[in-house]
CSV table of N, CA and C in Angstrom, one decimal:
chain,number,residue,atom,x,y,z
A,2,MET,N,0.9,-1.1,0.1
A,2,MET,CA,-0.1,0.0,0.0
A,2,MET,C,0.9,1.3,0.0
A,3,LEU,N,2.0,1.1,0.7
A,3,LEU,CA,2.9,2.4,0.7
A,3,LEU,C,3.3,2.6,-0.8
A,4,ALA,N,3.7,1.6,-1.6
A,4,ALA,CA,4.2,1.7,-2.8
A,4,ALA,C,3.2,2.5,-3.8
A,5,THR,N,1.9,2.2,-3.4
A,5,THR,CA,0.7,2.8,-4.2
A,5,THR,C,0.8,4.3,-3.9
A,6,GLY,N,0.9,4.6,-2.7
A,6,GLY,CA,1.0,6.1,-2.4
A,6,GLY,C,2.1,6.8,-3.0
A,7,VAL,N,3.2,6.2,-3.0
A,7,VAL,CA,4.6,6.8,-3.5
A,7,VAL,C,4.4,7.0,-5.1
A,8,ALA,N,3.8,5.8,-5.7
A,8,ALA,CA,3.7,6.0,-7.1
A,8,ALA,C,2.6,6.9,-7.5
A,9,GLY,N,1.7,7.0,-6.6
A,9,GLY,CA,0.6,8.2,-7.0
A,9,GLY,C,1.1,9.6,-6.8
A,10,ALA,N,2.0,9.7,-5.8
A,10,ALA,CA,2.6,11.1,-5.7
A,10,ALA,C,3.6,11.4,-6.6
A,11,LEU,N,4.3,10.4,-7.2
A,11,LEU,CA,5.2,10.8,-8.3
A,11,LEU,C,4.5,10.9,-9.6
A,12,PHE,N,3.4,10.2,-9.7
A,12,PHE,CA,2.7,10.5,-11.0
A,12,PHE,C,1.9,11.8,-11.0
A,13,GLY,N,1.4,12.2,-9.9
A,13,GLY,CA,0.8,13.5,-9.5
A,13,GLY,C,1.7,14.7,-9.9
A,14,ALA,N,2.9,14.5,-9.3
A,14,ALA,CA,3.9,15.5,-9.5
A,14,ALA,C,4.2,15.6,-11.1
A,15,PHE,N,4.4,14.4,-11.7
A,15,PHE,CA,4.7,14.5,-13.0
A,15,PHE,C,3.5,15.3,-13.9
A,16,VAL,N,2.3,14.7,-13.7
A,16,VAL,CA,1.2,15.4,-14.3
A,16,VAL,C,1.2,16.9,-14.1
A,17,MET,N,1.2,17.4,-13.0
A,17,MET,CA,1.2,18.8,-12.7
A,17,MET,C,2.3,19.6,-13.2
A,18,ASN,N,3.5,19.0,-13.2
A,18,ASN,CA,4.7,19.6,-13.9
A,18,ASN,C,4.4,19.7,-15.4
A,19,THR,N,3.8,18.7,-16.1
A,19,THR,CA,3.7,18.6,-17.5
A,19,THR,C,2.5,19.5,-17.8
A,20,ALA,N,1.4,19.4,-17.1
A,20,ALA,CA,0.4,20.3,-17.5
A,20,ALA,C,0.4,21.6,-17.5
A,21,LEU,N,1.1,22.2,-16.3
A,21,LEU,CA,1.3,23.5,-16.0
A,21,LEU,C,2.6,24.1,-16.5
A,22,ASP,N,3.5,23.2,-16.8
A,22,ASP,CA,4.8,23.7,-17.2
A,22,ASP,C,5.5,24.7,-16.3
A,23,ALA,N,5.5,24.4,-15.1
A,23,ALA,CA,5.9,25.3,-14.1
A,23,ALA,C,6.7,24.6,-13.2
A,24,GLY,N,7.8,25.3,-12.7
A,24,GLY,CA,8.7,24.7,-11.8
A,24,GLY,C,8.3,25.1,-10.4
A,25,ASN,N,7.1,25.4,-10.3
A,25,ASN,CA,6.7,25.7,-8.9
A,25,ASN,C,6.6,24.5,-7.9
A,26,LEU,N,7.4,24.4,-6.8
A,26,LEU,CA,7.4,23.3,-6.0
A,26,LEU,C,6.1,23.2,-5.4
A,27,LEU,N,5.4,24.3,-4.9
A,27,LEU,CA,4.2,24.2,-4.2
A,27,LEU,C,3.0,23.5,-5.2
A,28,THR,N,2.9,23.9,-6.2
A,28,THR,CA,2.0,23.3,-7.1
A,28,THR,C,2.4,21.7,-7.4
A,29,MET,N,3.6,21.4,-7.6
A,29,MET,CA,3.9,20.0,-7.8
A,29,MET,C,3.4,19.1,-6.4
A,30,LEU,N,3.9,19.9,-5.4
A,30,LEU,CA,3.5,19.1,-4.2
A,30,LEU,C,2.0,18.9,-4.0
A,31,LEU,N,1.3,20.0,-4.2
A,31,LEU,CA,-0.2,19.8,-4.2
A,31,LEU,C,-0.8,18.8,-5.2
A,32,GLY,N,-0.3,18.8,-6.4
A,32,GLY,CA,-0.7,17.7,-7.2
A,32,GLY,C,-0.3,16.3,-6.8
A,33,ALA,N,0.9,16.1,-6.3
A,33,ALA,CA,1.3,14.8,-5.7
A,33,ALA,C,0.4,14.5,-4.6
A,34,ALA,N,0.2,15.3,-3.8
A,34,ALA,CA,-0.9,15.0,-2.5
A,34,ALA,C,-2.2,14.6,-3.2
A,35,ILE,N,-2.9,15.2,-4.0
A,35,ILE,CA,-4.1,14.9,-4.5
A,35,ILE,C,-4.2,13.5,-5.2
A,36,VAL,N,-3.2,13.3,-6.0
A,36,VAL,CA,-3.2,12.0,-6.8
A,36,VAL,C,-2.9,10.8,-5.8
A,37,SER,N,-1.9,11.0,-4.8
A,37,SER,CA,-1.6,10.0,-3.8
A,37,SER,C,-2.8,9.8,-3.0
A,38,THR,N,-3.6,10.9,-2.5
A,38,THR,CA,-4.7,10.5,-1.8
A,38,THR,C,-5.8,10.0,-2.4
A,39,ALA,N,-5.9,10.3,-3.7
A,39,ALA,CA,-7.0,9.7,-4.5
A,39,ALA,C,-6.6,8.0,-4.7
A,40,SER,N,-5.5,7.8,-5.0
A,40,SER,CA,-5.0,6.3,-5.2
A,40,SER,C,-5.1,5.5,-3.9
A,41,LEU,N,-4.8,6.1,-2.7
A,41,LEU,CA,-5.0,5.4,-1.5
A,41,LEU,C,-6.4,5.2,-1.1
A,42,SER,N,-7.2,6.3,-1.3
A,42,SER,CA,-8.7,6.1,-1.0
A,42,SER,C,-9.3,5.0,-1.8
A,43,LEU,N,-8.9,4.8,-3.0
A,43,LEU,CA,-9.6,3.6,-3.7
A,43,LEU,C,-9.2,2.2,-3.1
A,44,LEU,N,-7.9,2.1,-2.6
A,44,LEU,CA,-7.4,0.9,-2.0
A,44,LEU,C,-8.1,0.6,-0.6
A,45,LEU,N,-8.4,1.7,0.1
A,45,LEU,CA,-8.9,1.7,1.4
A,45,LEU,C,-10.4,1.6,1.6
A,46,ARG,N,-11.2,1.5,0.4
A,46,ARG,CA,-12.6,1.5,0.3
A,46,ARG,C,-13.1,0.1,0.9
A,47,PRO,N,-14.0,0.1,1.7
A,47,PRO,CA,-14.6,-1.1,2.2
A,47,PRO,C,-15.1,-2.0,1.2
A,48,ALA,N,-14.8,-3.3,1.3
A,48,ALA,CA,-15.2,-4.3,0.1
A,48,ALA,C,-16.7,-4.4,0.1
A,49,GLY,N,-17.4,-4.3,1.0
A,49,GLY,CA,-18.9,-4.7,1.2
A,49,GLY,C,-19.6,-3.7,0.4
A,50,ARG,N,-19.2,-2.7,-0.2
A,50,ARG,CA,-19.9,-1.6,-0.8
A,50,ARG,C,-20.2,-2.0,-2.3
A,51,LEU,N,-19.4,-2.8,-2.8
A,51,LEU,CA,-19.6,-3.2,-4.2
A,51,LEU,C,-20.3,-4.4,-4.5
A,52,ARG,N,-20.7,-5.0,-3.5
A,52,ARG,CA,-21.3,-6.4,-3.8
A,52,ARG,C,-22.7,-6.2,-4.4
A,53,HIS,N,-22.9,-7.2,-5.3
A,53,HIS,CA,-24.3,-7.1,-6.1
A,53,HIS,C,-25.0,-8.3,-5.7
A,54,SER,N,-26.3,-8.4,-6.0
A,54,SER,CA,-27.0,-9.5,-5.7
A,54,SER,C,-26.7,-10.7,-6.8
A,55,ALA,N,-26.6,-11.8,-6.2
A,55,ALA,CA,-26.3,-12.9,-7.2
A,55,ALA,C,-27.6,-13.2,-8.1
A,56,THR,N,-28.9,-12.9,-7.8
A,56,THR,CA,-30.0,-12.9,-8.6
A,56,THR,C,-30.1,-12.0,-9.6
A,57,ALA,N,-29.5,-10.8,-9.4
A,57,ALA,CA,-29.8,-9.7,-10.4
A,57,ALA,C,-29.1,-9.9,-11.8
């Protein structure tokens, strides 16, 4: 799970740097935090929420 957070942060920093073409460290850190949080939230989602009925 730690690797997913790190990979998400690196990808977020890359996307923000590429999209905005700016060397602003604060912007890159913000993008890294957003993508890392989104990646980890998908992993930490409870498994019971996605169940569907077998008869449906």
